[in-house]
Short mmCIF file of N, CA, C and O in Angstrom, two decimals:
data_model
loop_
_atom_site.label_atom_id
_atom_site.label_comp_id
_atom_site.label_asym_id
_atom_site.label_seq_id
_atom_site.Cartn_x
_atom_site.Cartn_y
_atom_site.Cartn_z
N UNK A 1 9.56 -0.99 11.56
CA UNK A 1 8.70 0.04 11.98
C UNK A 1 7.73 -0.49 13.05
O UNK A 1 7.60 0.03 14.06
N UNK A 2 7.06 -1.64 12.61
CA UNK A 2 6.00 -2.21 13.49
C UNK A 2 6.68 -2.67 14.84
O UNK A 2 6.12 -2.43 15.85
N UNK A 3 7.84 -3.32 14.68
CA UNK A 3 8.58 -3.73 15.93
C UNK A 3 8.91 -2.64 16.84
O UNK A 3 8.81 -2.77 18.08
N UNK A 4 9.23 -1.52 16.35
CA UNK A 4 9.62 -0.35 17.25
C UNK A 4 8.37 0.29 17.65
O UNK A 4 8.32 0.95 18.78
N UNK A 5 7.37 0.44 16.90
CA UNK A 5 6.15 1.22 17.26
C UNK A 5 5.00 0.37 17.93
O UNK A 5 3.99 0.87 18.25
N UNK A 6 5.29 -0.97 18.08
CA UNK A 6 4.17 -1.80 18.52
C UNK A 6 3.46 -1.36 19.81
O UNK A 6 2.30 -1.55 19.92
N UNK A 7 4.30 -0.75 20.75
CA UNK A 7 3.64 -0.44 21.97
C UNK A 7 2.57 0.62 21.91
O UNK A 7 1.72 0.71 22.69
N UNK A 8 2.71 1.47 20.79
CA UNK A 8 1.57 2.47 20.62
C UNK A 8 0.53 2.06 19.65
O UNK A 8 -0.41 2.75 19.38
N UNK A 9 0.76 0.85 19.16
CA UNK A 9 -0.25 0.36 18.14
C UNK A 9 -1.25 -0.61 18.70
O UNK A 9 -2.05 -1.21 17.90
N UNK A 10 -1.13 -0.91 19.89
CA UNK A 10 -2.13 -1.89 20.40
C UNK A 10 -2.84 -1.25 21.58
O UNK A 10 -2.34 -0.26 22.09
N UNK A 11 -4.02 -1.72 21.94
CA UNK A 11 -4.83 -1.06 23.06
C UNK A 11 -3.94 -1.13 24.33
O UNK A 11 -3.15 -1.94 24.60
N UNK A 12 -4.18 -0.04 25.14
CA UNK A 12 -3.50 0.11 26.35
C UNK A 12 -3.67 -1.21 27.28
O UNK A 12 -4.83 -1.75 27.40
N UNK A 13 -2.56 -1.64 27.80
CA UNK A 13 -2.59 -2.82 28.71
C UNK A 13 -2.56 -4.14 27.95
O UNK A 13 -2.47 -5.20 28.50
N UNK A 14 -2.58 -4.17 26.58
CA UNK A 14 -2.51 -5.32 25.78
C UNK A 14 -1.10 -5.96 25.80
O UNK A 14 -0.18 -5.20 25.83
N UNK A 15 -0.98 -7.22 25.91
CA UNK A 15 0.33 -7.90 25.89
C UNK A 15 0.86 -7.85 24.47
O UNK A 15 0.38 -8.45 23.61
N UNK A 16 1.97 -7.04 24.31
CA UNK A 16 2.57 -6.94 23.04
C UNK A 16 3.53 -8.02 22.64
O UNK A 16 3.96 -8.08 21.48
N UNK A 17 3.91 -8.95 23.54
CA UNK A 17 4.92 -9.93 23.32
C UNK A 17 4.58 -10.83 22.11
O UNK A 17 5.49 -11.12 21.32
N UNK A 18 3.32 -11.45 21.95
CA UNK A 18 3.05 -12.30 20.75
C UNK A 18 3.22 -11.63 19.48
O UNK A 18 3.91 -12.21 18.56
N UNK A 19 2.81 -10.41 19.37
CA UNK A 19 2.99 -9.69 18.15
C UNK A 19 4.43 -9.22 17.87
O UNK A 19 4.96 -9.47 16.86
N UNK A 20 5.06 -8.76 18.89
CA UNK A 20 6.50 -8.43 18.81
C UNK A 20 7.23 -9.64 18.43
O UNK A 20 8.12 -9.57 17.50
N UNK A 21 7.05 -10.68 19.07
CA UNK A 21 7.77 -11.96 18.77
C UNK A 21 7.64 -12.47 17.34
O UNK A 21 8.58 -12.92 16.71
N UNK A 22 6.36 -12.40 16.82
CA UNK A 22 6.02 -12.77 15.47
C UNK A 22 6.77 -11.89 14.50
O UNK A 22 7.29 -12.32 13.48
N UNK A 23 6.78 -10.64 14.71
CA UNK A 23 7.42 -9.62 13.86
C UNK A 23 8.95 -9.91 13.79
O UNK A 23 9.57 -9.92 12.75
N UNK A 24 9.45 -10.20 14.97
CA UNK A 24 10.96 -10.42 15.04
C UNK A 24 11.36 -11.72 14.37
O UNK A 24 12.24 -11.79 13.64
N UNK A 25 10.38 -12.76 14.50
CA UNK A 25 10.74 -14.13 13.85
C UNK A 25 10.62 -13.94 12.32
O UNK A 25 11.32 -14.67 11.60
N UNK A 26 9.82 -13.08 11.85
CA UNK A 26 9.68 -12.91 10.43
C UNK A 26 10.86 -12.25 9.79
O UNK A 26 11.24 -12.48 8.67
N UNK A 27 11.64 -11.44 10.67
CA UNK A 27 12.84 -10.79 10.21
C UNK A 27 12.58 -9.61 9.30
O UNK A 27 11.45 -9.36 8.94
N UNK A 28 13.57 -8.88 9.06
CA UNK A 28 13.44 -7.70 8.15
C UNK A 28 14.46 -7.79 7.10
O UNK A 28 15.64 -8.34 7.31
N UNK A 29 14.28 -7.09 6.05
CA UNK A 29 15.33 -6.92 5.03
C UNK A 29 15.44 -5.48 4.79
O UNK A 29 14.45 -4.93 4.13
N UNK A 30 16.40 -4.80 5.33
CA UNK A 30 16.49 -3.35 5.31
C UNK A 30 16.55 -2.81 3.85
O UNK A 30 15.90 -1.80 3.56
N UNK A 31 17.23 -3.54 2.90
CA UNK A 31 17.28 -3.18 1.48
C UNK A 31 15.90 -3.26 0.86
O UNK A 31 15.55 -2.26 0.18
N UNK A 32 15.14 -4.20 1.14
CA UNK A 32 13.77 -4.33 0.64
C UNK A 32 12.80 -3.16 1.11
O UNK A 32 12.12 -2.59 0.39
N UNK A 33 12.97 -3.00 2.42
CA UNK A 33 12.10 -1.83 3.06
C UNK A 33 12.47 -0.54 2.49
O UNK A 33 11.63 0.22 2.11
N UNK A 34 13.79 -0.25 2.38
CA UNK A 34 14.23 1.01 1.87
C UNK A 34 13.75 1.12 0.41
O UNK A 34 13.25 2.21 0.00
N UNK A 35 13.96 0.14 -0.44
CA UNK A 35 13.44 0.15 -1.79
C UNK A 35 12.00 0.45 -1.91
O UNK A 35 11.56 1.32 -2.65
N UNK A 36 11.24 -0.23 -1.09
CA UNK A 36 9.87 -0.07 -1.09
C UNK A 36 9.41 1.41 -0.66
O UNK A 36 8.63 2.02 -1.37
N UNK A 37 10.05 1.84 0.40
CA UNK A 37 9.66 3.19 0.93
C UNK A 37 10.20 4.29 -0.10
O UNK A 37 9.45 5.22 -0.24
N UNK A 38 11.30 4.14 -0.71
CA UNK A 38 11.76 5.12 -1.57
C UNK A 38 11.20 5.16 -3.03
O UNK A 38 11.09 6.09 -3.72
N UNK A 39 10.91 3.89 -3.53
CA UNK A 39 10.46 3.79 -4.94
C UNK A 39 9.14 3.24 -5.26
O UNK A 39 8.63 3.31 -6.31
N UNK A 40 8.50 2.65 -4.16
CA UNK A 40 7.20 1.97 -4.50
C UNK A 40 6.08 2.72 -3.79
O UNK A 40 5.07 3.06 -4.32
N UNK A 41 6.18 2.90 -2.51
CA UNK A 41 5.15 3.26 -1.65
C UNK A 41 4.42 4.68 -2.15
O UNK A 41 3.22 4.77 -2.14
N UNK A 42 5.28 5.60 -2.45
CA UNK A 42 4.73 6.83 -2.95
C UNK A 42 3.87 6.78 -4.27
O UNK A 42 2.93 7.63 -4.42
N UNK A 43 4.13 5.85 -5.06
CA UNK A 43 3.49 5.63 -6.32
C UNK A 43 2.38 4.56 -6.30
O UNK A 43 1.71 4.34 -7.29
N UNK A 44 2.26 3.92 -5.17
CA UNK A 44 1.41 2.67 -5.14
C UNK A 44 -0.04 3.12 -4.72
O UNK A 44 -0.26 3.44 -3.57
N UNK A 45 -0.92 3.07 -5.63
CA UNK A 45 -2.32 3.23 -5.40
C UNK A 45 -3.04 2.13 -6.20
O UNK A 45 -3.31 2.32 -7.35
N UNK A 46 -3.36 1.01 -5.53
CA UNK A 46 -3.97 -0.10 -6.13
C UNK A 46 -5.60 0.04 -6.05
O UNK A 46 -6.23 -0.79 -6.63
N UNK A 47 -6.01 1.11 -5.41
CA UNK A 47 -7.49 1.17 -5.26
C UNK A 47 -8.24 1.09 -6.51
O UNK A 47 -9.29 0.49 -6.71
N UNK A 48 -7.74 1.81 -7.68
CA UNK A 48 -8.50 1.77 -8.84
C UNK A 48 -8.65 0.39 -9.52
O UNK A 48 -9.53 0.12 -10.25
N UNK A 49 -7.71 -0.55 -9.09
CA UNK A 49 -7.76 -1.79 -9.65
C UNK A 49 -8.68 -2.80 -8.95
O UNK A 49 -9.11 -3.82 -9.52
N UNK A 50 -9.19 -2.43 -7.79
CA UNK A 50 -10.01 -3.26 -6.98
C UNK A 50 -11.35 -3.61 -7.72
O UNK A 50 -11.89 -4.60 -7.56
N UNK A 51 -11.86 -2.68 -8.48
CA UNK A 51 -13.06 -2.94 -9.20
C UNK A 51 -12.93 -4.08 -10.13
O UNK A 51 -13.99 -4.64 -10.55
N UNK A 52 -11.75 -4.47 -10.51
CA UNK A 52 -11.54 -5.61 -11.51
C UNK A 52 -11.65 -6.95 -10.71
O UNK A 52 -11.64 -8.00 -11.40
N UNK A 53 -11.70 -6.93 -9.40
CA UNK A 53 -11.74 -8.24 -8.68
C UNK A 53 -13.25 -8.73 -8.71
O UNK A 53 -14.15 -8.06 -8.11
N UNK A 54 -13.50 -9.82 -9.35
CA UNK A 54 -14.89 -10.27 -9.51
C UNK A 54 -15.34 -11.24 -8.43
O UNK A 54 -16.42 -11.28 -8.13
N UNK A 55 -14.34 -11.75 -7.68
CA UNK A 55 -14.69 -12.77 -6.62
C UNK A 55 -15.21 -11.99 -5.38
O UNK A 55 -14.73 -10.88 -5.16
N UNK A 56 -16.17 -12.55 -4.59
CA UNK A 56 -16.46 -11.91 -3.37
C UNK A 56 -15.21 -11.86 -2.56
O UNK A 56 -14.32 -12.64 -2.51
N UNK A 57 -15.12 -10.71 -1.83
CA UNK A 57 -13.80 -10.41 -1.11
C UNK A 57 -14.15 -9.97 0.30
O UNK A 57 -15.04 -9.19 0.48
N UNK A 58 -13.45 -10.54 1.21
CA UNK A 58 -13.47 -10.23 2.60
C UNK A 58 -12.56 -9.07 2.99
O UNK A 58 -11.30 -9.20 2.76
N UNK A 59 -13.17 -7.98 3.50
CA UNK A 59 -12.24 -6.88 3.93
C UNK A 59 -12.32 -6.95 5.47
O UNK A 59 -13.35 -6.79 6.11
N UNK A 60 -11.22 -7.39 5.96
CA UNK A 60 -11.13 -7.74 7.52
C UNK A 60 -10.19 -6.78 8.11
O UNK A 60 -9.00 -6.63 7.68
N UNK A 61 -10.53 -6.10 9.14
CA UNK A 61 -9.72 -5.19 9.84
C UNK A 61 -10.04 -5.09 11.36
O UNK A 61 -11.06 -5.60 11.80
N UNK A 62 -8.99 -4.80 12.09
CA UNK A 62 -9.17 -4.76 13.54
C UNK A 62 -9.81 -3.38 13.91
O UNK A 62 -9.65 -2.36 13.17
N UNK A 63 -10.55 -3.30 14.99
CA UNK A 63 -11.23 -2.07 15.38
C UNK A 63 -10.22 -0.99 15.67
O UNK A 63 -10.54 0.23 15.29
N UNK A 64 -8.93 -1.28 16.10
CA UNK A 64 -7.97 -0.24 16.26
C UNK A 64 -6.92 -0.24 15.29
O UNK A 64 -5.84 0.33 15.44
N UNK A 65 -7.14 -0.89 14.11
CA UNK A 65 -6.21 -0.96 13.05
C UNK A 65 -6.02 0.36 12.38
O UNK A 65 -7.03 0.98 11.94
N UNK A 66 -4.86 0.87 12.31
CA UNK A 66 -4.65 2.19 11.63
C UNK A 66 -4.98 2.18 10.19
O UNK A 66 -5.39 3.25 9.59
N UNK A 67 -5.17 1.03 9.59
CA UNK A 67 -5.62 0.83 8.21
C UNK A 67 -7.12 0.41 8.16
O UNK A 67 -7.56 -0.13 7.13
N UNK A 68 -7.70 0.38 9.31
CA UNK A 68 -9.15 -0.05 9.30
C UNK A 68 -10.00 1.15 9.14
O UNK A 68 -9.57 2.20 8.50
N UNK A 69 -11.17 1.18 9.71
CA UNK A 69 -11.98 2.32 9.66
C UNK A 69 -12.28 2.82 8.27
O UNK A 69 -12.69 2.13 7.41
N UNK A 70 -11.96 4.14 7.97
CA UNK A 70 -12.20 4.80 6.69
C UNK A 70 -11.44 4.02 5.63
O UNK A 70 -11.96 3.94 4.43
N UNK A 71 -10.23 3.51 5.85
CA UNK A 71 -9.46 2.84 4.84
C UNK A 71 -10.20 1.56 4.39
O UNK A 71 -10.30 1.29 3.20
N UNK A 72 -10.63 0.82 5.38
CA UNK A 72 -11.37 -0.46 5.08
C UNK A 72 -12.65 -0.14 4.32
O UNK A 72 -13.04 -0.85 3.38
N UNK A 73 -13.33 0.93 4.69
CA UNK A 73 -14.55 1.32 3.99
C UNK A 73 -14.31 1.69 2.64
O UNK A 73 -15.02 1.42 1.67
N UNK A 74 -13.13 2.46 2.40
CA UNK A 74 -12.68 2.84 0.90
C UNK A 74 -12.50 1.65 0.18
O UNK A 74 -12.83 1.63 -1.01
N UNK A 75 -11.75 0.64 0.72
CA UNK A 75 -11.48 -0.53 -0.03
C UNK A 75 -12.78 -1.31 -0.36
O UNK A 75 -13.01 -1.71 -1.57
N UNK A 76 -13.69 -1.42 0.60
CA UNK A 76 -14.91 -2.07 0.33
C UNK A 76 -15.85 -1.36 -0.65
O UNK A 76 -16.35 -2.05 -1.58
N UNK A 77 -15.76 -0.12 -0.71
CA UNK A 77 -16.58 0.71 -1.64
C UNK A 77 -16.02 0.49 -3.14
O UNK A 77 -16.77 0.61 -4.14
N UNK A 78 -14.68 0.20 -3.18
CA UNK A 78 -14.13 0.01 -4.53
C UNK A 78 -14.27 -1.43 -5.05
O UNK A 78 -14.04 -1.63 -6.21
N UNK A 79 -14.71 -2.35 -4.22
CA UNK A 79 -14.89 -3.74 -4.72
C UNK A 79 -16.24 -4.06 -5.10
O UNK A 79 -17.27 -3.52 -4.55
N UNK A 80 -16.50 -4.87 -6.16
CA UNK A 80 -17.84 -5.15 -6.67
C UNK A 80 -18.61 -5.97 -5.61
O UNK A 80 -19.79 -5.81 -5.50
N UNK A 81 -18.01 -6.81 -4.82
CA UNK A 81 -18.69 -7.86 -3.99
C UNK A 81 -18.03 -7.89 -2.60
O UNK A 81 -17.47 -9.03 -2.35
N UNK A 82 -18.03 -6.84 -1.82
CA UNK A 82 -17.26 -6.94 -0.56
C UNK A 82 -18.08 -7.40 0.60
O UNK A 82 -19.36 -7.29 0.56
N UNK A 83 -17.45 -7.98 1.53
CA UNK A 83 -17.99 -8.26 2.86
C UNK A 83 -17.01 -7.63 3.85
O UNK A 83 -15.89 -7.91 3.83
N UNK A 84 -17.48 -6.83 4.67
CA UNK A 84 -16.65 -6.24 5.69
C UNK A 84 -16.81 -6.78 7.03
O UNK A 84 -17.92 -7.07 7.49
N UNK A 85 -15.69 -7.13 7.70
CA UNK A 85 -15.70 -7.66 9.13
C UNK A 85 -14.77 -6.86 9.87
O UNK A 85 -13.54 -6.68 9.58
N UNK A 86 -15.19 -6.41 11.02
CA UNK A 86 -14.32 -5.69 11.91
C UNK A 86 -14.07 -6.62 13.23
O UNK A 86 -15.09 -6.96 13.81
N UNK A 87 -12.91 -6.80 13.63
CA UNK A 87 -12.70 -7.53 14.77
C UNK A 87 -12.53 -6.63 15.92
O UNK A 87 -11.44 -5.76 16.00
N UNK A 88 -13.58 -6.57 16.88
CA UNK A 88 -13.59 -5.63 17.90
C UNK A 88 -12.32 -5.84 18.89
O UNK A 88 -11.91 -6.95 19.22
N UNK A 89 -11.81 -4.74 19.26
CA UNK A 89 -10.65 -4.79 20.24
C UNK A 89 -9.28 -5.10 19.57
O UNK A 89 -8.23 -5.13 20.29
N UNK A 90 -9.28 -5.46 18.23
CA UNK A 90 -8.09 -5.90 17.67
C UNK A 90 -7.33 -4.67 16.96
O UNK A 90 -7.99 -3.65 16.65
N UNK A 91 -6.10 -4.88 16.66
CA UNK A 91 -5.38 -3.95 15.99
C UNK A 91 -5.06 -4.44 14.54
O UNK A 91 -5.78 -5.10 13.99
N UNK A 92 -3.86 -4.16 14.05
CA UNK A 92 -3.53 -4.48 12.59
C UNK A 92 -3.31 -5.92 12.30
O UNK A 92 -3.41 -6.36 11.29
N UNK A 93 -2.80 -6.75 13.35
CA UNK A 93 -2.50 -8.14 13.11
C UNK A 93 -3.39 -8.95 14.10
O UNK A 93 -2.85 -9.67 14.86
N UNK A 94 -4.73 -8.95 13.94
CA UNK A 94 -5.58 -9.67 14.83
C UNK A 94 -5.27 -11.19 14.98
O UNK A 94 -5.35 -11.81 16.09
N UNK A 95 -4.74 -11.74 13.84
CA UNK A 95 -4.43 -13.17 13.88
C UNK A 95 -3.28 -13.56 14.85
O UNK A 95 -3.11 -14.66 15.20
N UNK A 96 -2.50 -12.50 15.18
CA UNK A 96 -1.38 -12.71 16.16
C UNK A 96 -1.66 -12.23 17.53
O UNK A 96 -0.84 -12.42 18.47
N UNK A 97 -2.86 -11.60 17.66
CA UNK A 97 -3.10 -11.10 19.11
C UNK A 97 -4.06 -12.05 19.71
O UNK A 97 -5.07 -12.47 19.29
N UNK A 98 -3.60 -12.45 20.91
CA UNK A 98 -4.25 -13.46 21.65
C UNK A 98 -5.69 -13.40 21.79
O UNK A 98 -6.49 -14.26 21.54
N UNK A 99 -6.21 -12.18 22.21
CA UNK A 99 -7.61 -11.99 22.30
C UNK A 99 -8.40 -11.99 21.03
O UNK A 99 -9.56 -12.14 21.02
N UNK A 100 -7.71 -11.72 19.94
CA UNK A 100 -8.34 -11.46 18.68
C UNK A 100 -8.28 -12.69 17.80
O UNK A 100 -9.01 -12.76 16.71
N UNK A 101 -7.58 -13.67 18.06
CA UNK A 101 -7.34 -14.80 17.07
C UNK A 101 -8.62 -15.51 16.82
O UNK A 101 -8.90 -15.73 15.75
N UNK A 102 -9.43 -15.79 17.96
CA UNK A 102 -10.67 -16.57 17.67
C UNK A 102 -11.73 -15.72 16.85
O UNK A 102 -12.26 -16.23 15.89
N UNK A 103 -11.92 -14.44 17.25
CA UNK A 103 -12.86 -13.73 16.45
C UNK A 103 -12.39 -13.48 15.03
O UNK A 103 -13.16 -13.43 14.02
N UNK A 104 -11.12 -13.35 14.83
CA UNK A 104 -10.50 -13.23 13.44
C UNK A 104 -10.76 -14.47 12.60
O UNK A 104 -11.32 -14.37 11.49
N UNK A 105 -10.45 -15.61 13.26
CA UNK A 105 -10.72 -16.90 12.62
C UNK A 105 -12.15 -17.05 12.36
O UNK A 105 -12.58 -17.63 11.24
N UNK A 106 -13.06 -16.75 13.29
CA UNK A 106 -14.52 -16.83 13.06
C UNK A 106 -14.99 -16.00 11.80
O UNK A 106 -15.77 -16.43 10.98
N UNK A 107 -14.47 -14.85 11.73
CA UNK A 107 -14.82 -13.93 10.52
C UNK A 107 -14.46 -14.67 9.22
O UNK A 107 -15.18 -14.63 8.31
N UNK A 108 -13.22 -15.18 9.17
CA UNK A 108 -12.79 -15.76 7.98
C UNK A 108 -13.54 -17.00 7.66
O UNK A 108 -13.99 -17.26 6.57
N UNK A 109 -13.81 -17.87 8.67
CA UNK A 109 -14.62 -19.10 8.43
C UNK A 109 -16.04 -18.83 8.09
O UNK A 109 -16.53 -19.49 7.23
N UNK A 110 -16.57 -17.79 8.75
CA UNK A 110 -18.05 -17.42 8.36
C UNK A 110 -18.08 -16.98 6.91
O UNK A 110 -19.10 -17.30 6.10
N UNK A 111 -17.11 -16.20 6.49
CA UNK A 111 -16.99 -15.75 5.09
C UNK A 111 -16.93 -16.88 4.21
O UNK A 111 -17.65 -16.93 3.11
N UNK A 112 -16.02 -17.82 4.46
CA UNK A 112 -15.81 -18.91 3.55
C UNK A 112 -17.05 -19.86 3.55
O UNK A 112 -17.35 -20.38 2.50
N UNK A 113 -17.73 -20.03 4.69
CA UNK A 113 -18.81 -20.88 4.72
C UNK A 113 -20.01 -20.18 3.89
O UNK A 113 -20.77 -20.89 3.19
N UNK A 114 -20.12 -18.94 3.96
CA UNK A 114 -21.07 -18.21 3.27
C UNK A 114 -20.90 -18.40 1.68
O UNK A 114 -21.70 -18.56 0.93
N UNK A 115 -19.62 -18.34 1.33
CA UNK A 115 -19.23 -18.45 -0.10
C UNK A 115 -19.49 -19.87 -0.49
O UNK A 115 -19.81 -20.13 -1.66
N UNK A 116 -19.22 -20.91 0.36
CA UNK A 116 -19.38 -22.30 -0.02
C UNK A 116 -20.89 -22.62 -0.29
O UNK A 116 -21.20 -23.38 -1.12
N UNK A 117 -21.86 -21.93 0.47
CA UNK A 117 -23.29 -22.08 0.24
C UNK A 117 -23.71 -21.36 -1.03
O UNK A 117 -24.88 -21.62 -1.56
N UNK A 118 -22.93 -20.37 -1.49
CA UNK A 118 -23.49 -19.61 -2.64
C UNK A 118 -23.32 -20.34 -3.96
O UNK A 118 -22.79 -21.26 -4.16
#
């Protein structure tokens, strides 16, 4: 799905090659995807379980991530100790997007440094 829809999931003018290539390299398993879509996805709501996570948790999303924005906020609200970081200009896979790799890495490293000082 992502490999087919990648062109509409990144900001206009963004080079989709790195993300497309990474998705292709990862491969797909049609049986696993079908099983997930038909038997798991519709019943999967892990949000109520997030309150059980006692560790500080980084909620990291791209600015243009379809699962960012309200979804990231909802996840953070369900966690006892959230830290939210938004990677500006990024989509769903900021660690694969050339412009977003550094800001994504910085967000992760800052979160870990903060935790190490705590």
